[in-house]
Amino acid sequence: MKGRYFVLRTEASRLLIAALGGVNEIGKNMYFIQYDRDLVLIDCGSKFPDESLPGIDLIVPDFSYLLDHQEDIKALVVTHGHEDHIGGIPYLLKQLNIPVYGTALTIGLIKIKLKEHGLLDESQLHVIDENSVVDAGSIRASFFPTIHSIPDCLGIVFDTPEGTVVHTGDFKFDMSPVNGPYPDLHRMAEIGKKGVKVLISESTNAERAGFTPSERIVGSHILDAFSSAKQQVFISTFASNVNRVQQIIDAAIETNRKLALLGRSMVNVVEVANDLGYLRIPEGLLIDARDSEKYPPEQIAVLCTGSQGEPMAALSRLASSQHPHIEILPGDTVIIAAGAIPGNERNLSNVVDNLYGIGAKVIYGSGSASGMHVSGHGSQEELKLMLTLMKPEYLFPVHGEFRMLYKHRLLAESVGVPSENVFIVRNGETIQIKNGSASMGPKVHAGNNLVDGLGVGDVGNIVLRDRRHLASDGMLIIVTTLSKTERKMMASPEVISRGFVFVKENEALMEQIHQVILDSMDSLSESEASQWNLIKQILKDDVGRFIYSETKRRPMILPIIIEV
């Protein structure tokens, strides 16, 4: 008996569907379907931390369940190349060397990540397209093309002994896409006609009425801004939005501007997409940012990262005049062609303020506010269209916070899916299908792995609590020297403040703290003086009470005892 979930191994002939990420959240998408001893993973993404996780670089799914069932995993199938769908793959493959299937662009972007992690040579990467089939024992996966804000996206059709399960991936119904393909409504309808037991469908824009506008309308706004700009143009967008990058390239060509790329991810994605034929870049268009001074300002455009206000990204450095190769000057035009992801509004606002401070003309804001961004996710009418085409018996809404999943259920009800056939679950909860009927199944382990530098999963709640404590009230270090034989103080205690108060301006308070320490040490009984841990706790309690009474602050107090 191996693993903690033996019960799932012994009960045969049922299909389990679960989310290890991507439910009740937007980010770190990861799902699996499992029939008996055959398990197929769908996506393995990451998401960025919020301010409640100080020092954390990235959040990826917890792989505990997969590690306990590693001999059952037949494949990881990736729907598309966005970070929230591929960002966790290097961390998964460090622990499980499993086959990975994705389209050409998706695999190209995954290769960049695996190369950075030193995993590329031993990884099992397989390029697929809409006509491919992946056999995984009792589960057979086929595909259909979808449209999103990155090319080469796929929906997945899983044929299983308990019926067909369809995962839409991220999608919208863009009838005039920039680079194609057009949405294959006939193929989706054929899948629905054959019968769909469960539809796993994204819910990001379930709160937005109508249809999401076409990406093509952004191109005309970008061209207008390039044409009216009198000096340099700086434009920032998601590096993975290859279709928008193409429209920026087209605008640069149309307005006779050279194009410089700033930001490692932008350079990497453009290189991969160009090599695979997803971008059309004429010879001589791209220049190094350091060569921009060779051209008049009206002949320069710069495409950079940092549309979310990331502090170390190219746009933030430009806005603070800290980029080593090029600078934004008064009168330059800066375009932010992306919407702010929830949680990034403050950073982006700071960047915009700095740009205005320089004297730049700034065009920002999503939707009709600027015309420079449209969502890559389908709105309410598109979600209903997918439901109508697929005609699922059951709906499993994913890729959204709870209110979005709930709204998706209401949309499903409006097109004929019974309310009891819509499963709104949380990460780690499963849907089981047995004898053609779906119900809630057993829970599996799910959660977050926190990435901090090279460490993965080694930062837990205690460490985070200490970091938040330090960030809130700082730290006070108490150094005392005790005689090894007599257990008496051999020198005056030293008090060190870090992030608590500025010592030179609070000498009276520090003297009072010093006296509290002396009083605490003098009051120790003979038995207490022989126990270091007890001495430390007494010092923490006495000093902590005094500091709170005087300042209403609770710094972290760290007593250090030196025995001589």
Coordinates of C-alpha atoms in Angstrom, one line a residue:
M1 CA 0.0 0.0 0.0
K2 CA 1.8 3.1 -1.2
G3 CA 0.6 6.7 -0.7
R4 CA -2.0 8.4 1.5
Y5 CA -4.9 7.9 -0.8
F6 CA -5.2 4.1 -1.0
V7 CA -9.0 4.4 -1.1
L8 CA -8.9 6.0 -4.6
R9 CA -6.8 3.0 -5.9
T10 CA -9.0 0.2 -4.7
E11 CA -12.4 1.5 -5.9
A12 CA -12.5 0.6 -9.6
S13 CA -14.5 1.8 -12.6
R14 CA -15.1 5.4 -11.8
L15 CA -13.9 8.6 -13.3
L16 CA -12.5 11.3 -11.0
I17 CA -12.2 15.0 -12.1
A18 CA -10.4 17.4 -9.8
A19 CA -8.7 20.8 -9.7
L20 CA -5.4 21.2 -7.9
G21 CA -5.5 24.9 -8.8
G22 CA -7.6 27.3 -10.8
V23 CA -10.9 27.0 -8.9
N24 CA -12.0 29.9 -6.7
E25 CA -8.9 31.8 -8.0
I26 CA -7.5 33.1 -11.3
G27 CA -4.1 31.5 -11.7
K28 CA -2.0 28.4 -11.2
N29 CA -4.4 26.3 -13.3
M30 CA -4.0 22.6 -12.8
Y31 CA -6.6 19.8 -13.2
F32 CA -6.7 16.1 -13.7
I33 CA -9.0 13.3 -14.8
Q34 CA -8.4 9.8 -13.5
Y35 CA -10.0 6.5 -14.4
D36 CA -8.7 3.5 -12.4
R37 CA -4.9 3.6 -12.7
D38 CA -4.8 6.1 -15.6
L39 CA -4.4 9.8 -14.7
V40 CA -4.0 12.7 -17.2
L41 CA -3.0 16.2 -16.0
I42 CA -4.3 19.4 -17.7
D43 CA -2.0 22.4 -17.4
C44 CA 0.4 23.3 -14.6
G45 CA 0.4 27.0 -14.0
S46 CA 1.7 29.6 -11.6
K47 CA 0.5 32.9 -10.2
F48 CA 2.2 35.9 -8.6
P49 CA 1.9 36.5 -4.8
D50 CA 0.0 39.4 -3.3
E51 CA 1.4 41.7 -0.5
S52 CA 0.3 39.1 2.2
L53 CA 3.2 36.9 1.1
P54 CA 6.3 39.0 1.7
G55 CA 9.4 37.7 -0.1
I56 CA 7.6 35.0 -2.2
D57 CA 8.5 35.1 -5.9
L58 CA 5.9 32.7 -7.3
I59 CA 3.0 30.3 -6.3
V60 CA 2.6 26.9 -7.9
P61 CA 0.2 24.0 -7.1
D62 CA 1.0 21.5 -4.4
F63 CA 2.0 18.3 -6.1
S64 CA 1.5 16.0 -3.1
Y65 CA -1.3 14.0 -4.6
L66 CA 0.6 13.5 -7.8
L67 CA 3.7 12.4 -6.1
D68 CA 1.6 9.7 -4.3
H69 CA 0.2 8.6 -7.6
Q70 CA 3.1 9.1 -9.9
E71 CA 3.1 5.7 -11.4
D72 CA -0.5 6.4 -12.6
I73 CA 0.3 9.7 -14.5
K74 CA 0.3 9.1 -18.2
A75 CA 0.6 12.6 -19.5
L76 CA 0.5 16.4 -18.9
V77 CA -1.6 18.1 -21.7
V78 CA -1.2 21.9 -21.9
T79 CA -4.0 24.0 -23.4
H80 CA -1.8 27.1 -24.2
G81 CA 1.3 29.0 -23.3
H82 CA 0.2 31.5 -20.7
E83 CA 2.1 31.7 -17.4
D84 CA -1.0 30.6 -15.4
H85 CA -1.0 27.4 -17.4
I86 CA 2.7 26.6 -17.9
G87 CA 4.5 28.5 -15.1
G88 CA 4.6 25.5 -12.7
I89 CA 5.9 23.0 -15.2
P90 CA 9.6 23.2 -14.3
Y91 CA 8.8 22.7 -10.6
L92 CA 6.6 19.7 -11.5
L93 CA 9.2 18.1 -13.8
K94 CA 11.9 18.5 -11.2
Q95 CA 9.9 15.9 -9.2
L96 CA 8.1 13.9 -11.9
N97 CA 9.6 13.3 -15.4
I98 CA 6.3 12.8 -17.3
P99 CA 5.5 13.3 -21.0
V100 CA 4.3 16.8 -21.8
Y101 CA 2.0 17.5 -24.8
G102 CA 1.4 20.9 -26.3
T103 CA 1.2 22.9 -29.6
A104 CA 4.3 24.2 -31.2
L105 CA 4.3 27.6 -29.7
T106 CA 3.3 26.3 -26.2
I107 CA 6.2 23.8 -26.3
G108 CA 8.5 26.5 -27.5
L109 CA 7.7 28.7 -24.5
I110 CA 8.0 25.7 -22.1
K111 CA 11.4 25.0 -23.5
I112 CA 12.6 28.4 -22.5
K113 CA 11.6 27.7 -18.9
L114 CA 13.0 24.3 -18.8
K115 CA 16.3 25.5 -20.2
E116 CA 16.6 28.1 -17.5
H117 CA 16.0 25.4 -14.9
G118 CA 18.5 22.9 -16.5
L119 CA 15.7 20.4 -17.3
L120 CA 15.4 20.6 -21.1
D121 CA 17.7 17.7 -22.1
E122 CA 15.9 15.1 -20.0
S123 CA 12.3 16.4 -20.5
Q124 CA 9.8 14.5 -22.7
L125 CA 8.2 17.1 -24.9
H126 CA 5.7 16.3 -27.6
V127 CA 4.3 18.7 -30.2
I128 CA 0.6 18.2 -31.0
D129 CA -2.0 20.0 -33.1
E130 CA -5.8 20.0 -33.4
N131 CA -5.6 16.7 -35.4
S132 CA -3.5 14.8 -32.8
V133 CA -4.6 12.0 -30.5
V134 CA -3.0 11.1 -27.2
D135 CA -3.7 7.6 -25.8
A136 CA -3.4 7.3 -22.1
G137 CA -4.6 3.8 -21.3
S138 CA -8.4 4.0 -20.7
I139 CA -8.4 7.8 -21.5
R140 CA -8.1 9.0 -25.1
A141 CA -7.4 12.8 -25.7
S142 CA -8.3 14.6 -29.0
F143 CA -8.3 18.3 -29.6
F144 CA -10.1 21.3 -31.2
P145 CA -8.7 24.8 -31.9
T146 CA -9.8 27.7 -29.7
I147 CA -9.1 31.4 -29.8
H148 CA -7.5 33.3 -26.9
S149 CA -5.0 36.1 -26.5
I150 CA -2.1 33.8 -27.5
P151 CA -2.0 31.7 -30.7
D152 CA -2.0 27.9 -30.8
C153 CA -4.7 27.2 -28.1
L154 CA -6.5 23.9 -27.8
G155 CA -9.6 22.6 -26.2
I156 CA -9.4 18.9 -25.2
V157 CA -11.9 16.1 -25.6
F158 CA -11.3 13.2 -23.3
D159 CA -13.0 9.9 -24.3
T160 CA -13.3 7.7 -21.2
P161 CA -15.3 4.6 -20.3
E162 CA -17.7 6.8 -18.3
G163 CA -18.4 9.2 -21.2
T164 CA -16.8 12.3 -22.9
V165 CA -15.2 15.0 -20.8
V166 CA -14.4 18.3 -22.6
H167 CA -12.0 21.0 -21.2
T168 CA -12.4 24.2 -23.1
G169 CA -9.1 25.8 -22.1
D170 CA -9.2 29.7 -22.2
F171 CA -11.3 30.9 -25.1
K172 CA -13.3 33.6 -26.8
F173 CA -15.3 33.5 -30.0
D174 CA -13.4 36.1 -32.1
M175 CA -14.9 36.0 -35.6
S176 CA -12.2 38.3 -37.1
P177 CA -9.0 37.0 -35.4
V178 CA -5.6 38.7 -36.1
N179 CA -3.7 35.6 -37.1
G180 CA -6.5 32.9 -37.2
P181 CA -7.6 30.3 -37.0
Y182 CA -11.3 31.2 -37.1
P183 CA -13.4 29.5 -34.4
D184 CA -14.4 26.0 -35.5
L185 CA -18.1 26.1 -34.5
H186 CA -18.9 23.1 -36.7
R187 CA -16.3 20.9 -34.9
M188 CA -17.5 22.0 -31.5
A189 CA -21.1 21.2 -32.5
E190 CA -20.1 17.8 -33.7
I191 CA -18.5 17.1 -30.3
G192 CA -21.7 18.2 -28.6
K193 CA -23.8 16.1 -31.0
K194 CA -21.9 12.9 -30.0
G195 CA -22.6 13.7 -26.4
V196 CA -20.6 15.4 -23.6
K197 CA -20.9 14.1 -20.1
V198 CA -19.0 16.9 -18.4
L199 CA -17.9 20.3 -19.7
I200 CA -14.9 21.8 -17.8
S201 CA -15.2 25.5 -18.9
E202 CA -13.5 28.7 -17.9
S203 CA -15.4 31.4 -16.1
T204 CA -13.2 34.5 -16.1
N205 CA -15.6 36.8 -17.8
A206 CA -18.8 35.2 -16.5
E207 CA -19.8 38.6 -15.0
R208 CA -19.4 40.5 -18.2
A209 CA -22.5 40.9 -20.4
G210 CA -22.5 40.4 -24.2
F211 CA -19.5 39.4 -26.4
T212 CA -15.8 40.2 -25.8
P213 CA -14.6 42.5 -28.6
S214 CA -12.2 41.3 -31.3
E215 CA -8.5 41.7 -30.8
R216 CA -8.4 43.3 -34.2
I217 CA -10.0 46.6 -33.0
V218 CA -6.9 47.1 -30.8
G219 CA -4.7 47.2 -33.8
S220 CA -6.5 50.2 -35.3
H221 CA -6.1 52.1 -32.0
I222 CA -2.4 51.2 -31.8
L223 CA -1.9 52.4 -35.4
D224 CA -3.7 55.7 -34.7
A225 CA -1.5 56.3 -31.6
F226 CA 1.7 55.6 -33.5
S227 CA 0.6 57.9 -36.4
S228 CA -0.2 60.8 -34.1
A229 CA 3.0 60.5 -32.0
K230 CA 5.5 63.3 -32.7
Q231 CA 8.4 61.7 -30.9
Q232 CA 9.4 58.2 -29.5
V233 CA 6.6 55.6 -28.8
F234 CA 6.9 53.2 -25.9
I235 CA 4.3 50.4 -25.7
S236 CA 4.0 47.8 -23.1
T237 CA 1.9 44.6 -23.2
F238 CA 2.1 41.0 -22.1
A239 CA 4.9 39.3 -24.0
S240 CA 2.8 36.2 -24.6
N241 CA 0.1 38.2 -26.4
V242 CA 1.7 37.4 -29.8
N243 CA -1.3 38.6 -31.8
R244 CA -1.0 42.1 -30.2
V245 CA 2.8 42.0 -30.7
Q246 CA 2.1 41.4 -34.4
Q247 CA -0.2 44.4 -34.5
I248 CA 2.5 46.5 -32.9
I249 CA 5.0 45.3 -35.5
D250 CA 2.5 46.2 -38.2
A251 CA 2.0 49.7 -36.7
A252 CA 5.8 50.3 -36.6
I253 CA 6.1 49.3 -40.3
E254 CA 3.2 51.5 -41.3
T255 CA 4.6 54.5 -39.5
N256 CA 8.2 53.9 -40.6
R257 CA 9.6 53.3 -37.1
K258 CA 12.3 51.0 -36.0
L259 CA 11.3 48.7 -33.2
A260 CA 13.4 47.9 -30.1
L261 CA 12.6 45.2 -27.6
L262 CA 13.1 45.6 -23.9
G263 CA 12.7 42.8 -21.2
R264 CA 14.0 39.3 -21.3
S265 CA 10.5 37.6 -21.6
M266 CA 9.6 39.9 -24.5
V267 CA 12.9 39.1 -26.3
N268 CA 12.4 35.3 -25.7
V269 CA 8.8 35.2 -26.8
V270 CA 9.3 37.2 -29.9
E271 CA 12.3 35.0 -30.8
V272 CA 10.4 31.8 -30.4
A273 CA 7.2 33.0 -32.1
N274 CA 9.3 34.4 -35.0
D275 CA 11.2 31.2 -35.5
L276 CA 7.9 29.2 -35.5
G277 CA 6.2 31.5 -38.0
Y278 CA 3.7 33.1 -35.6
L279 CA 5.2 36.5 -36.2
R280 CA 6.0 38.3 -39.5
I281 CA 9.0 40.6 -38.8
P282 CA 10.7 42.1 -41.9
E283 CA 14.4 42.3 -42.1
G284 CA 15.9 45.4 -40.5
L285 CA 12.9 46.4 -38.4
L286 CA 14.3 45.3 -35.0
I287 CA 17.2 47.3 -33.6
D288 CA 19.1 47.3 -30.3
A289 CA 17.8 49.9 -27.8
R290 CA 21.4 51.2 -27.6
D291 CA 21.2 52.2 -31.3
S292 CA 18.1 54.3 -30.9
E293 CA 20.1 57.5 -30.8
K294 CA 21.1 56.9 -34.4
Y295 CA 17.5 57.6 -35.5
P296 CA 15.3 60.7 -35.2
P297 CA 12.8 60.3 -32.3
E298 CA 9.8 60.0 -34.7
Q299 CA 11.4 56.9 -36.1
I300 CA 11.7 55.0 -32.9
A301 CA 9.2 52.6 -31.2
V302 CA 10.0 50.5 -28.1
L303 CA 8.1 47.3 -27.1
C304 CA 8.7 46.5 -23.5
T305 CA 7.6 44.4 -20.6
G306 CA 6.1 45.8 -17.4
S307 CA 2.4 46.4 -18.3
Q308 CA 1.5 45.3 -14.7
G309 CA 3.8 47.8 -13.0
E310 CA 6.3 45.1 -11.9
P311 CA 9.1 47.0 -10.1
M312 CA 12.0 45.4 -11.9
A313 CA 10.4 45.2 -15.4
A314 CA 11.5 47.5 -18.3
L315 CA 8.6 50.0 -18.1
S316 CA 9.1 50.6 -14.4
R317 CA 12.8 51.3 -14.9
L318 CA 12.0 53.6 -17.8
A319 CA 9.4 55.5 -15.7
S320 CA 12.0 56.0 -13.0
S321 CA 14.7 57.0 -15.5
Q322 CA 16.9 54.0 -14.5
H323 CA 17.1 52.1 -17.8
P324 CA 20.8 52.0 -18.9
H325 CA 20.1 52.1 -22.7
I326 CA 17.2 54.4 -23.5
E327 CA 15.1 57.0 -21.7
I328 CA 11.6 58.4 -21.9
L329 CA 11.7 62.2 -22.7
P330 CA 9.0 64.9 -22.3
G331 CA 6.6 64.6 -25.2
D332 CA 7.2 60.9 -25.8
T333 CA 4.1 58.7 -26.1
V334 CA 3.7 55.7 -23.7
I335 CA 1.0 53.1 -24.3
I336 CA 0.0 50.5 -21.7
A337 CA -1.8 47.9 -23.9
A338 CA -3.0 45.6 -21.1
G339 CA -5.5 45.6 -18.3
A340 CA -4.4 45.5 -14.7
I341 CA -4.6 42.1 -13.1
P342 CA -6.4 42.4 -9.7
G343 CA -3.7 43.2 -7.1
N344 CA -1.4 45.1 -9.5
E345 CA -3.4 48.3 -9.6
R346 CA -1.2 50.1 -7.1
N347 CA 2.1 49.3 -8.8
L348 CA 0.7 50.3 -12.2
S349 CA -0.7 53.5 -10.8
N350 CA 2.8 54.4 -9.5
V351 CA 4.3 53.8 -12.9
V352 CA 1.7 56.0 -14.6
D353 CA 2.3 58.8 -12.1
N354 CA 6.1 58.6 -12.8
L355 CA 5.5 58.7 -16.5
Y356 CA 3.3 61.8 -16.2
G357 CA 6.0 63.3 -14.0
I358 CA 8.5 62.9 -16.8
G359 CA 6.1 64.8 -19.1
A360 CA 5.1 61.8 -21.3
K361 CA 1.8 61.4 -23.0
V362 CA 0.3 58.3 -21.4
I363 CA -2.4 56.1 -22.9
Y364 CA -3.7 53.5 -20.5
G365 CA -6.8 51.8 -19.3
S366 CA -8.6 48.7 -20.6
G367 CA -11.7 48.5 -22.8
S368 CA -13.3 51.7 -24.2
A369 CA -11.2 53.8 -21.9
S370 CA -8.2 53.7 -24.3
G371 CA -9.0 51.1 -26.9
M372 CA -5.6 49.5 -26.3
H373 CA -6.8 46.3 -24.7
V374 CA -9.5 43.7 -25.0
S375 CA -9.9 40.6 -22.9
G376 CA -8.9 37.2 -24.3
H377 CA -11.7 35.5 -22.4
G378 CA -15.3 35.0 -23.5
S379 CA -18.0 37.0 -22.0
Q380 CA -21.5 35.8 -21.0
E381 CA -22.9 35.2 -24.5
E382 CA -19.7 33.3 -25.5
L383 CA -20.0 31.1 -22.4
K384 CA -23.6 30.4 -23.3
L385 CA -22.6 29.7 -26.9
M386 CA -20.0 27.1 -25.8
L387 CA -22.7 25.5 -23.5
T388 CA -25.1 25.4 -26.4
L389 CA -22.6 23.9 -28.8
M390 CA -21.4 21.2 -26.3
K391 CA -24.8 20.4 -24.7
P392 CA -23.1 18.9 -21.6
E393 CA -25.0 16.8 -19.1
Y394 CA -22.9 18.3 -16.3
L395 CA -20.9 21.5 -16.0
F396 CA -17.7 22.0 -14.0
P397 CA -16.9 25.8 -14.0
V398 CA -13.2 26.6 -13.5
H399 CA -10.7 29.4 -13.9
G400 CA -12.4 32.0 -11.8
E401 CA -13.2 33.2 -8.3
F402 CA -16.3 32.0 -6.6
R403 CA -18.6 34.7 -7.8
M404 CA -17.6 34.0 -11.4
L405 CA -18.2 30.3 -11.0
Y406 CA -21.6 31.0 -9.4
K407 CA -22.5 33.4 -12.3
H408 CA -21.4 30.7 -14.8
R409 CA -23.9 28.3 -13.1
L410 CA -26.7 30.8 -13.7
L411 CA -25.7 31.2 -17.3
A412 CA -25.8 27.4 -17.6
E413 CA -29.3 27.3 -16.1
S414 CA -30.4 29.8 -18.7
V415 CA -29.5 27.5 -21.6
G416 CA -31.1 24.4 -20.0
V417 CA -28.5 22.8 -17.7
P418 CA -30.2 21.9 -14.5
S419 CA -28.8 23.7 -11.4
E420 CA -28.1 20.4 -9.6
N421 CA -25.9 19.3 -12.6
V422 CA -23.5 22.2 -12.1
F423 CA -20.6 21.5 -9.6
I424 CA -19.0 24.5 -8.0
V425 CA -16.2 23.0 -6.0
R426 CA -13.0 24.1 -4.4
N427 CA -9.4 23.0 -5.1
G428 CA -9.0 19.4 -3.9
E429 CA -12.6 18.5 -4.2
T430 CA -13.5 15.9 -6.8
I431 CA -16.4 15.1 -9.1
Q432 CA -16.8 11.3 -9.6
I433 CA -18.7 9.7 -12.4
K434 CA -19.9 6.2 -11.9
N435 CA -22.4 4.3 -14.1
G436 CA -23.1 7.5 -16.0
S437 CA -24.1 9.5 -12.9
A438 CA -22.0 12.4 -11.4
S439 CA -21.7 13.2 -7.8
M440 CA -19.2 14.7 -5.4
G441 CA -16.2 12.4 -4.7
P442 CA -13.5 12.2 -2.1
K443 CA -11.2 15.1 -1.4
V444 CA -7.6 15.0 -2.5
H445 CA -4.7 17.1 -1.2
A446 CA -4.4 20.5 -2.9
G447 CA -2.8 23.8 -1.9
N448 CA 0.0 26.1 -2.7
N449 CA 3.7 25.6 -3.1
L450 CA 5.6 28.9 -2.4
V451 CA 8.7 29.6 -4.4
D452 CA 11.3 31.8 -2.7
G453 CA 14.5 32.1 -4.7
L454 CA 15.7 28.5 -5.3
G455 CA 13.5 27.1 -2.5
V456 CA 10.2 25.5 -3.3
G457 CA 7.8 24.7 -0.5
D458 CA 10.3 25.4 2.3
V459 CA 8.5 28.6 3.3
G460 CA 5.5 27.8 5.4
N461 CA 3.0 29.6 7.6
I462 CA 5.4 30.1 10.5
V463 CA 8.0 31.7 8.2
L464 CA 5.4 33.9 6.6
R465 CA 4.0 34.9 10.0
D466 CA 7.5 36.0 11.1
R467 CA 8.0 38.0 7.9
R468 CA 4.7 39.8 8.3
H469 CA 5.6 40.4 12.0
L470 CA 9.0 41.9 11.0
A471 CA 7.4 44.0 8.2
S472 CA 4.8 45.3 10.7
D473 CA 6.7 46.3 13.8
G474 CA 10.4 45.4 13.2
M475 CA 12.7 43.5 15.5
L476 CA 14.5 44.1 18.8
I477 CA 17.6 42.0 19.6
I478 CA 18.7 41.6 23.3
V479 CA 22.2 40.3 23.8
T480 CA 23.1 39.3 27.4
T481 CA 26.4 37.7 28.6
L482 CA 26.2 35.2 31.5
S483 CA 28.8 33.5 33.6
K484 CA 28.9 29.8 32.9
T485 CA 29.6 29.0 36.6
E486 CA 27.7 31.7 38.5
R487 CA 24.9 32.3 36.1
K488 CA 25.3 36.1 36.6
M489 CA 25.5 38.8 34.1
M490 CA 29.1 39.6 33.1
A491 CA 28.4 42.7 31.1
S492 CA 25.7 45.3 30.5
P493 CA 23.0 43.9 28.1
E494 CA 23.1 45.3 24.5
V495 CA 19.8 46.3 22.8
I496 CA 19.7 46.4 19.0
S497 CA 16.8 47.9 17.1
R498 CA 16.0 46.9 13.5
G499 CA 12.9 48.4 12.0
F500 CA 11.4 49.2 15.4
V501 CA 12.7 52.7 16.3
F502 CA 15.6 54.9 15.3
V503 CA 17.9 54.5 18.3
K504 CA 19.5 58.0 18.2
E505 CA 16.0 59.7 18.3
N506 CA 14.7 57.4 21.1
E507 CA 17.5 57.2 23.6
A508 CA 15.2 57.6 26.5
L509 CA 13.0 54.6 25.4
M510 CA 16.1 52.5 24.8
E511 CA 17.4 53.3 28.3
Q512 CA 14.1 52.3 29.8
I513 CA 14.2 49.0 27.9
H514 CA 17.7 48.5 29.1
Q515 CA 16.5 48.9 32.7
V516 CA 13.6 46.4 32.2
I517 CA 16.1 43.9 31.1
L518 CA 18.3 44.4 34.1
D519 CA 15.3 44.2 36.4
S520 CA 14.2 40.9 34.8
M521 CA 17.6 39.4 35.1
D522 CA 17.9 40.5 38.8
S523 CA 14.5 38.9 39.6
L524 CA 15.5 35.4 38.3
S525 CA 15.5 32.7 40.9
E526 CA 18.5 30.3 41.0
S527 CA 16.5 27.6 39.2
E528 CA 15.3 30.0 36.5
A529 CA 18.9 31.3 35.9
S530 CA 20.0 27.8 34.9
Q531 CA 17.5 27.5 32.1
W532 CA 18.3 29.4 29.0
N533 CA 15.0 28.9 27.3
L534 CA 13.2 30.1 30.4
I535 CA 15.4 33.2 30.6
K536 CA 14.7 34.0 27.0
Q537 CA 10.9 33.7 27.5
I538 CA 10.9 35.9 30.6
L539 CA 12.9 38.6 28.7
K540 CA 10.5 38.4 25.8
D541 CA 7.5 38.7 28.0
D542 CA 8.8 41.5 30.3
V543 CA 10.2 43.6 27.5
G544 CA 7.3 43.0 25.2
R545 CA 4.8 44.1 27.8
F546 CA 6.8 47.3 28.5
I547 CA 7.2 48.2 24.8
Y548 CA 3.5 47.7 24.1
S549 CA 2.5 49.9 27.1
E550 CA 4.8 52.6 25.9
T551 CA 4.4 52.5 22.1
K552 CA 1.4 50.2 21.3
R553 CA 3.8 48.2 19.1
R554 CA 4.7 44.5 19.1
P555 CA 8.2 44.1 17.6
M556 CA 9.7 40.7 17.2
I557 CA 12.0 40.3 20.3
L558 CA 15.0 38.0 19.9
P559 CA 17.0 37.4 23.1
I560 CA 20.5 36.1 22.6
I561 CA 22.5 34.6 25.5
I562 CA 26.3 34.4 25.4
E563 CA 27.8 32.1 28.0
V564 CA 31.4 32.8 29.1

